Coordinates of C-alpha atoms in Angstrom, one line a residue:
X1 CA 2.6 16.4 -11.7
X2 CA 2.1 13.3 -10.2
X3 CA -1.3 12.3 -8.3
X4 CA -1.4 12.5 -4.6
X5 CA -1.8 9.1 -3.5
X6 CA -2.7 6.9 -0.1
X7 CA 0.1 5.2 1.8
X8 CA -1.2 2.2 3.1
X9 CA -0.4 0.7 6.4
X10 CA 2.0 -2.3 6.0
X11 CA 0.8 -5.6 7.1
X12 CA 1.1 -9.7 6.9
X13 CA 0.2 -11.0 3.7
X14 CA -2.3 -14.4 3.6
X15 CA -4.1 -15.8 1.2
X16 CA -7.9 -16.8 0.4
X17 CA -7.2 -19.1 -2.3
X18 CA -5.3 -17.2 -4.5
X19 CA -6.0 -14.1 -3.5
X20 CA -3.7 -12.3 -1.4
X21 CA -4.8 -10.0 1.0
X22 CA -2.2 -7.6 2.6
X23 CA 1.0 -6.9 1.9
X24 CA 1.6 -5.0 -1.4
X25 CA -1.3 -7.2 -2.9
X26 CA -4.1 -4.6 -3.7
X27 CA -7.1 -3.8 -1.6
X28 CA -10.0 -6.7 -2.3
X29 CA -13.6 -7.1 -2.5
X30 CA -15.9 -8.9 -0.6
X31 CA -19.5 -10.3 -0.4
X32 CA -21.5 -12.8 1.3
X33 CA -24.4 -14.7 -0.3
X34 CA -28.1 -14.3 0.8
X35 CA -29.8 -17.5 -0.3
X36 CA -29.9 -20.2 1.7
X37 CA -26.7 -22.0 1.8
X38 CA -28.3 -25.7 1.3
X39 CA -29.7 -24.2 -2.0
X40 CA -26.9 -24.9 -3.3
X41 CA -28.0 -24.0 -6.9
X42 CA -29.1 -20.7 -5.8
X43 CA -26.4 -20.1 -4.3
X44 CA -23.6 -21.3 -6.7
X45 CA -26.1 -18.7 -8.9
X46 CA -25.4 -15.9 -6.7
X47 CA -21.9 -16.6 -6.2
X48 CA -21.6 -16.1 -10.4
X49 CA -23.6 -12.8 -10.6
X50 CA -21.4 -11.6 -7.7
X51 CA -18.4 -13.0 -10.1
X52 CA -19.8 -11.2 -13.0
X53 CA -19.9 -7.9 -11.1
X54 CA -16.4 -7.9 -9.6
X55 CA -15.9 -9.5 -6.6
X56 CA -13.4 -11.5 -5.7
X57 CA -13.9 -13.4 -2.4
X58 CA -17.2 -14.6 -1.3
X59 CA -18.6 -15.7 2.4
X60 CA -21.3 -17.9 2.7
X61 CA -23.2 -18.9 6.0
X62 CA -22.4 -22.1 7.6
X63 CA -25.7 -22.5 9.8
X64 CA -26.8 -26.1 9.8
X65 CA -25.6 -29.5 9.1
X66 CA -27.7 -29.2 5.6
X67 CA -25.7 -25.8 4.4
X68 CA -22.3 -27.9 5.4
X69 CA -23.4 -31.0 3.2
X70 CA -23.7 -29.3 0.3
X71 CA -20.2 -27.3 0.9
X72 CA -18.2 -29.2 -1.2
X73 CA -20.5 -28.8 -4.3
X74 CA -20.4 -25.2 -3.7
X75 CA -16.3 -24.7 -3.3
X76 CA -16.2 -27.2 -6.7
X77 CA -18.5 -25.2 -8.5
X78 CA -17.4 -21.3 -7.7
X79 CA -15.2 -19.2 -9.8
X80 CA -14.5 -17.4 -6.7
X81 CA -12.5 -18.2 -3.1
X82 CA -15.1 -19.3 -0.7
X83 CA -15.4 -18.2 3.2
X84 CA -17.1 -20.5 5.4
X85 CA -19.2 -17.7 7.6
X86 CA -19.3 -19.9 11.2
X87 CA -21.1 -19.4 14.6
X88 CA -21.7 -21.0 17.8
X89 CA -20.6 -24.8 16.6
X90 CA -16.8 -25.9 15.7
X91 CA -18.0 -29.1 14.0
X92 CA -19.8 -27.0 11.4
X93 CA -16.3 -25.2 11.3
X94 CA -14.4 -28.5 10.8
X95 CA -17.3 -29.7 8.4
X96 CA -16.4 -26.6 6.3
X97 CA -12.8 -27.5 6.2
X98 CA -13.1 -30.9 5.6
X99 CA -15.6 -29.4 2.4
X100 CA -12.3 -27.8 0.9
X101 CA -13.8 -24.4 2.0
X102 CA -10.4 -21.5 1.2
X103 CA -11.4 -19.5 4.5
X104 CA -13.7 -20.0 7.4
X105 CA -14.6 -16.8 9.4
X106 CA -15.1 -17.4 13.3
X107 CA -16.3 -14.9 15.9
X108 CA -14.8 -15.3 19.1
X109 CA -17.9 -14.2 21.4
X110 CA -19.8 -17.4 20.2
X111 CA -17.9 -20.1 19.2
X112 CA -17.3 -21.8 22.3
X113 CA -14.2 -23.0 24.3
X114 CA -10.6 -22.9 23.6
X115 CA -10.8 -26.6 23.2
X116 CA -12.8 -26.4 20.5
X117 CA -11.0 -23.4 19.2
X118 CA -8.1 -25.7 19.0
X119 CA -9.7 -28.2 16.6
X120 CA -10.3 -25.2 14.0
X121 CA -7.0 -24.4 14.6
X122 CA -5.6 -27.7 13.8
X123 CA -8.0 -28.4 11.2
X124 CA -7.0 -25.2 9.1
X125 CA -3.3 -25.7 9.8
X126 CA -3.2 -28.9 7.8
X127 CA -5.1 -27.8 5.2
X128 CA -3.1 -24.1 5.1
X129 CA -6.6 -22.1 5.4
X130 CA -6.4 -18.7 7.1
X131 CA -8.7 -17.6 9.6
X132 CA -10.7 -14.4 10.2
X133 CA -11.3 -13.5 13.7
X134 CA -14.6 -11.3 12.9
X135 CA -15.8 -9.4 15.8
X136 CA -19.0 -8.1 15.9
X137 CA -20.6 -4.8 18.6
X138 CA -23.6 -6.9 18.5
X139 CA -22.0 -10.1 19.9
X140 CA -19.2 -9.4 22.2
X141 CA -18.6 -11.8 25.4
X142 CA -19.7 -11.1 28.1
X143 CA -16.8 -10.7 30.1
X144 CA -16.2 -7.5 28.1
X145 CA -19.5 -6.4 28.3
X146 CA -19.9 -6.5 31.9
X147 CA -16.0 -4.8 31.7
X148 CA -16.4 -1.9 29.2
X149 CA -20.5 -1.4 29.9
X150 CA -21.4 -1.9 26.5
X151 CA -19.4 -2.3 23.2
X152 CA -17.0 0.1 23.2
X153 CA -14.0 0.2 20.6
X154 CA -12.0 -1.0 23.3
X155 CA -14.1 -3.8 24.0
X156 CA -14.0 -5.0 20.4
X157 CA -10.6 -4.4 20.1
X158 CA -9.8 -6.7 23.0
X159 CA -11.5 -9.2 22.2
X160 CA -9.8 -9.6 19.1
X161 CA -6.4 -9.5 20.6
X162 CA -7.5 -12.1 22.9
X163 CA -8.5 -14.2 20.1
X164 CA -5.5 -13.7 18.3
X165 CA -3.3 -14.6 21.4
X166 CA -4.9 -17.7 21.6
X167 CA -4.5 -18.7 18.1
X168 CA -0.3 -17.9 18.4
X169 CA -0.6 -19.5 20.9
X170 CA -1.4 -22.5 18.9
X171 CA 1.0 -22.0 16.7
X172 CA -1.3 -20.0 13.8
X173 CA -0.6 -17.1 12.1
X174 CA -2.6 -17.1 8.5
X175 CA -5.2 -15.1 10.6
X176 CA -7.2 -11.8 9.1
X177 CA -9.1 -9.5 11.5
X178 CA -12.3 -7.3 11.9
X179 CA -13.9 -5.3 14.1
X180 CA -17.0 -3.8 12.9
X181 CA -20.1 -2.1 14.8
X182 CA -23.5 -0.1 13.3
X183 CA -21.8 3.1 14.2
X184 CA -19.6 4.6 11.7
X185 CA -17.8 6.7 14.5
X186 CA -17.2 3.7 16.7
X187 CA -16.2 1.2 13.5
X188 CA -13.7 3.7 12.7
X189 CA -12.3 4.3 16.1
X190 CA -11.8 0.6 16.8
X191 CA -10.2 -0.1 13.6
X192 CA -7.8 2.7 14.3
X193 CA -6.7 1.0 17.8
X194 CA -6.5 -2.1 16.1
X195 CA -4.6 -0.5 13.0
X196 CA -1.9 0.9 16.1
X197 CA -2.0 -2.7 17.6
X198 CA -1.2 -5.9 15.6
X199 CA 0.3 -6.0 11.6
X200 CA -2.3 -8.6 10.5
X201 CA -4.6 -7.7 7.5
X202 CA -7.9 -6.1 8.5
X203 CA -10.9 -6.8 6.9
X204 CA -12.8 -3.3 6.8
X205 CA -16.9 -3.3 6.7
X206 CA -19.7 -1.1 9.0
X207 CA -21.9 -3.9 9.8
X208 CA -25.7 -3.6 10.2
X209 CA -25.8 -0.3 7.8
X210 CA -29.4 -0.5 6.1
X211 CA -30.4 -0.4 2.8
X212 CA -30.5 1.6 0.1
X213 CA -29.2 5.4 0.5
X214 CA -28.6 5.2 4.1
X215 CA -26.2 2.1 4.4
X216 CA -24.1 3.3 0.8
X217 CA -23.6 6.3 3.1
X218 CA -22.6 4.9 6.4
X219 CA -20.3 2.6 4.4
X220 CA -18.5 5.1 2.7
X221 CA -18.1 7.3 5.2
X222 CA -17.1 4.6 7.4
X223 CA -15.0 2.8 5.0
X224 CA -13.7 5.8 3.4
X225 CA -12.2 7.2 6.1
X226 CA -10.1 4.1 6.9
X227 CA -9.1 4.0 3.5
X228 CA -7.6 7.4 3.4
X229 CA -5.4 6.9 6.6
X230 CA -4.3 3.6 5.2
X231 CA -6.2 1.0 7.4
X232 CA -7.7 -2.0 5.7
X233 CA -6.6 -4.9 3.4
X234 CA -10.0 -6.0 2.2
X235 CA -13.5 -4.5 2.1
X236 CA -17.0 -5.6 2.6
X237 CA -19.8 -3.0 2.1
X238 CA -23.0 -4.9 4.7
X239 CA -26.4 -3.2 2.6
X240 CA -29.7 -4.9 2.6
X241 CA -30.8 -6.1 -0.2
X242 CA -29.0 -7.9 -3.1
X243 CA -25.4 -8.6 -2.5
X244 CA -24.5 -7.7 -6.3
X245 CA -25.1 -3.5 -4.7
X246 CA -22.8 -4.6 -2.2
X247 CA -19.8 -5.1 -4.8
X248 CA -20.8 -2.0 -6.8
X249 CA -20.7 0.2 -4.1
X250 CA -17.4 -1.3 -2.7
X251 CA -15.6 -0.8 -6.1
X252 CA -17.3 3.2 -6.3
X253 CA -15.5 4.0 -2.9
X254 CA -12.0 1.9 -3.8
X255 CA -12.1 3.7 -7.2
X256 CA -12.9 7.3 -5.5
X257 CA -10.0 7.2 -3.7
X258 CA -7.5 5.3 -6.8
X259 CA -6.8 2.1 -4.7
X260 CA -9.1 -0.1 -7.2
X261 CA -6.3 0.3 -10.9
X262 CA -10.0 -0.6 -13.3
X263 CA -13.0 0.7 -14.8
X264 CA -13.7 3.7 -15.5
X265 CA -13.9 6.5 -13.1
X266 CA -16.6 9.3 -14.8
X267 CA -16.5 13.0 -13.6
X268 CA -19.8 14.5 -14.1
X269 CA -20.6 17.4 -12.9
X270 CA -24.5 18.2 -10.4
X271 CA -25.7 19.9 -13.3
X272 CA -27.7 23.3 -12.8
X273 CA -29.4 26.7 -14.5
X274 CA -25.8 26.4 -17.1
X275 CA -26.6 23.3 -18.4
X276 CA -28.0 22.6 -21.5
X277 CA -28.3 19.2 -22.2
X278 CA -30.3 15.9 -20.2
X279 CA -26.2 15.3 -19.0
X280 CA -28.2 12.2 -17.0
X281 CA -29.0 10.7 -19.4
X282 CA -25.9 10.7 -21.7
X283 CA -24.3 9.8 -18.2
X284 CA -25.9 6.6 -18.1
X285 CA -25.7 5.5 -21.7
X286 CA -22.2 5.8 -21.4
X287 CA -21.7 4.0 -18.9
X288 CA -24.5 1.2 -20.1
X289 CA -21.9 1.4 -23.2
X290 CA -18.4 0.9 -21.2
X291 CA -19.1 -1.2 -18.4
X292 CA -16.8 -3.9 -20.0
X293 CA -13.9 -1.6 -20.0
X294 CA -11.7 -2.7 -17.9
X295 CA -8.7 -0.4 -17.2
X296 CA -8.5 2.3 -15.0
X297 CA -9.7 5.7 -17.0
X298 CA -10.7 9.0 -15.6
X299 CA -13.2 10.0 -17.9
X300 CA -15.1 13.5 -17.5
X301 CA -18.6 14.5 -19.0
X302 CA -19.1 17.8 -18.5
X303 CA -22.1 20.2 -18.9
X304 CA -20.6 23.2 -17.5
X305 CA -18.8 26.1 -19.3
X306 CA -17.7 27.3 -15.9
X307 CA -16.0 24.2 -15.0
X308 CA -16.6 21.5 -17.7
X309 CA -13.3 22.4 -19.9
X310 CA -11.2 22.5 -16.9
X311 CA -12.3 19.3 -15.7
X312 CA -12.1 17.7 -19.1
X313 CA -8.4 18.6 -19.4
X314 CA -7.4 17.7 -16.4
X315 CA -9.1 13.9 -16.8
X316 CA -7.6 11.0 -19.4
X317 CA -10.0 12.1 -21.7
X318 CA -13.7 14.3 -21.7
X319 CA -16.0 16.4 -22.9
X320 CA -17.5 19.9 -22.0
X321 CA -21.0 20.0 -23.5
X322 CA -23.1 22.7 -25.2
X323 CA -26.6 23.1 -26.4
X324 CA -25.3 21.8 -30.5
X325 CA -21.8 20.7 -29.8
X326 CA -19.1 20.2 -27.0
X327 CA -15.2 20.2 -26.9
X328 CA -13.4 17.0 -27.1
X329 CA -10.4 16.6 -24.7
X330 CA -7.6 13.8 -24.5
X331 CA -4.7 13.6 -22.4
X332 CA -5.1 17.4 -21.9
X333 CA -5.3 18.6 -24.8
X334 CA -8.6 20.3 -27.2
X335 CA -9.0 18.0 -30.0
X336 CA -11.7 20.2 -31.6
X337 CA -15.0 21.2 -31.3
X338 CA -17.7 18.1 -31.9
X339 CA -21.5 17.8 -32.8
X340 CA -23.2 16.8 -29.9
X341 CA -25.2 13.7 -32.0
X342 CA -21.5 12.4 -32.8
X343 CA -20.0 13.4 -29.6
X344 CA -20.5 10.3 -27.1
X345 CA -19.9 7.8 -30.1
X346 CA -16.3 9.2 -30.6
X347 CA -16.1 9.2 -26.4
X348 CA -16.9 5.4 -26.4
X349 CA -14.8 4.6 -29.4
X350 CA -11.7 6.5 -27.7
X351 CA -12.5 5.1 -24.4
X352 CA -12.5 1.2 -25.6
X353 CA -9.1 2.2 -27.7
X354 CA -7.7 3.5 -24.8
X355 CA -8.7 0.6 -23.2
X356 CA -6.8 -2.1 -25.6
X357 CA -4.0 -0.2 -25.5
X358 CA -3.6 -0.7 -21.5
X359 CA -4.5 -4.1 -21.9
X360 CA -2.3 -4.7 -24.8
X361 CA 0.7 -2.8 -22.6
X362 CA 0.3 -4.7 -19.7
X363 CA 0.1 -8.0 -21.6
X364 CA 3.7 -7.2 -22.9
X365 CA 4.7 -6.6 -19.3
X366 CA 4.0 -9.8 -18.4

């Protein structure tokens, strides 16, 4: 039986570099770097652990004359598309540009006139850079403030629209949107208006969420959600801390729902009274042990004879774990009856063979 699956919205395909976003082009993620842009070692260092860990487009902010001198370096230097992140001053926009910058990121409440909205515009037309319109709850005009009361999901959503008006206007349509607030409920309900409103890709992200527990949440409730109904081209998860979570956490939800087609996906189950083996533990050493693999596997570990066989069946391959020894499972079917000290070793070694054989397959396809 096949696998229930999303049906995403259809929208207008750009590209950051070389990645497309929208389209059929699979969902991407997103990140921004915390260091100071003008460090440009630093940041060309956190632009390659962000690499390493799976992103594939990264913003960086655009604040000062300083951060734009070094742009070019950067852009040279990355392995990854670059987003110029830009408020309040167009020259710093056109700076980025002129840099060789694949993306520059404006918000509309901030960045000053239509006049010098039009030298963006022109700027990024000869060059063949898109541009996100990135509308934030936090600095919406004040026009629509005094209009709405406060930041509604209307108010966002206008303003976007009026920002994308003005750039047809001008004869530009590589343009990306997002509307994003600290509430999940109003982040969702904006993006849904939007969603009904304009076929441009939409960049998804709750901005502001926290740190730690709290802003994985909000994200993935926020983000999630979207998903499911279809709505959003890219993702960014906004956590405080080290960007590196934000990319992990992105790639947990796209995988939870089967819109991200790598790495492995484990089924584990809470654990309780039934258990009989530290499940944590051989949890994490597996996945210390496969976090090269790189196709798509559902994988189940298992410490449950209520639910663990079941489980195990119904996944690519997994185990359902006793006290001395656990059943071995593989494309739904028992392959016998293991000894637990031997048990994750043959997981792992069946796991990477799966995984060269995916590899190997879609090498042939291409």
């Amino acid at each position: 039986m096949k696998k229930m699956e999303i049906q995403r919205r259809k929208t207008k395909k750009i590209y950051i570099g070389s990645v497309p976003i929208g389209g059929d082009a699979p969902l991407t993620v997103q990140s921004m770097t915390k260091t100071r842009t003008s460090d440009a070692d630093a940041t060309i260092s956190q632009i390659n652990d962000l690499y390493q860990s799976g992103c594939q487009i990264v913003r960086v902010g655009v604040s000062d004359h300083a951060s734009a001198a070094v742009l070019k370096r950067i852009v040279k230097a990355s392995p990854l598309p670059i987003v110029a992140d830009i408020h309040f001053s167009y020259r710093l926009a056109l700076a980025a540009l002129e840099a060789g910058v694949h993306g520059v990121r404006i918000n509309p409440g901030n960045i000053g006139s239509k006049e010098n909205i039009r030298k963006i515009v022109q700027a990024a037309l000869a060059r063949g850079v898109p541009i996100r319109i990135g509308v934030n709850a936090g600095s919406l005009e004040k026009d629509l403030l005094e209009k709405y009361g406060r930041p509604t999901p209307e108010a966002l959503v206008e303003s976007a629209l009026r920002e994308v008006r003005t750039l047809e206007d001008l004869g530009f349509y590589d343009i990306e949107i997002s509307v994003k607030a600290s509430s999940v409920l109003e982040t969702v309900e904006a993006n849904r208006l939007l969603a009904s409103r304009t076929e441009y890709p939409l960049h998804l992200g709750v901005t502001e969420a926290g740190s730690g527990l709290a802003g994985i949440i909000k994200s993935a409730v926020g983000i999630g959600t979207l998903l499911i109904e279809g709505i959003g081209d890219t993702i960014r998860v906004s956590l405080t801390g080290d960007p590196v979570e934000e990319v992990t956490v992105a790639r947990e939800i796209l995988k939870s729902l089967g819109l991200l087609k790598e790495g492995i996906n484990i089924i584990s189950c809470p654990t309780c009274a039934r258990c009989q083996v530290d499940l944590l533990s051989i949890v994490q050493e597996f996945s210390e042990r496969t976090r090269d693999v790189k196709s798509l596997l559902d994988v189940a570990i298992m410490g449950c004879v209520v639910n663990g066989p079941g489980e195990a069946r119904e996944a690519e391959m997994g185990v359902a774990l006793g006290r001395t020894n656990g059943l071995f499972f593989q494309k739904g079917e028992e392959k016998g009856r293991i000894p637990l000290a031997k048990l994750l070793d043959l997981l792992v070694e069946e796991v990477r063979k799966a995984d060269r054989e995916k590899q190997l397959a879609e090498t042939h396809k291409t």
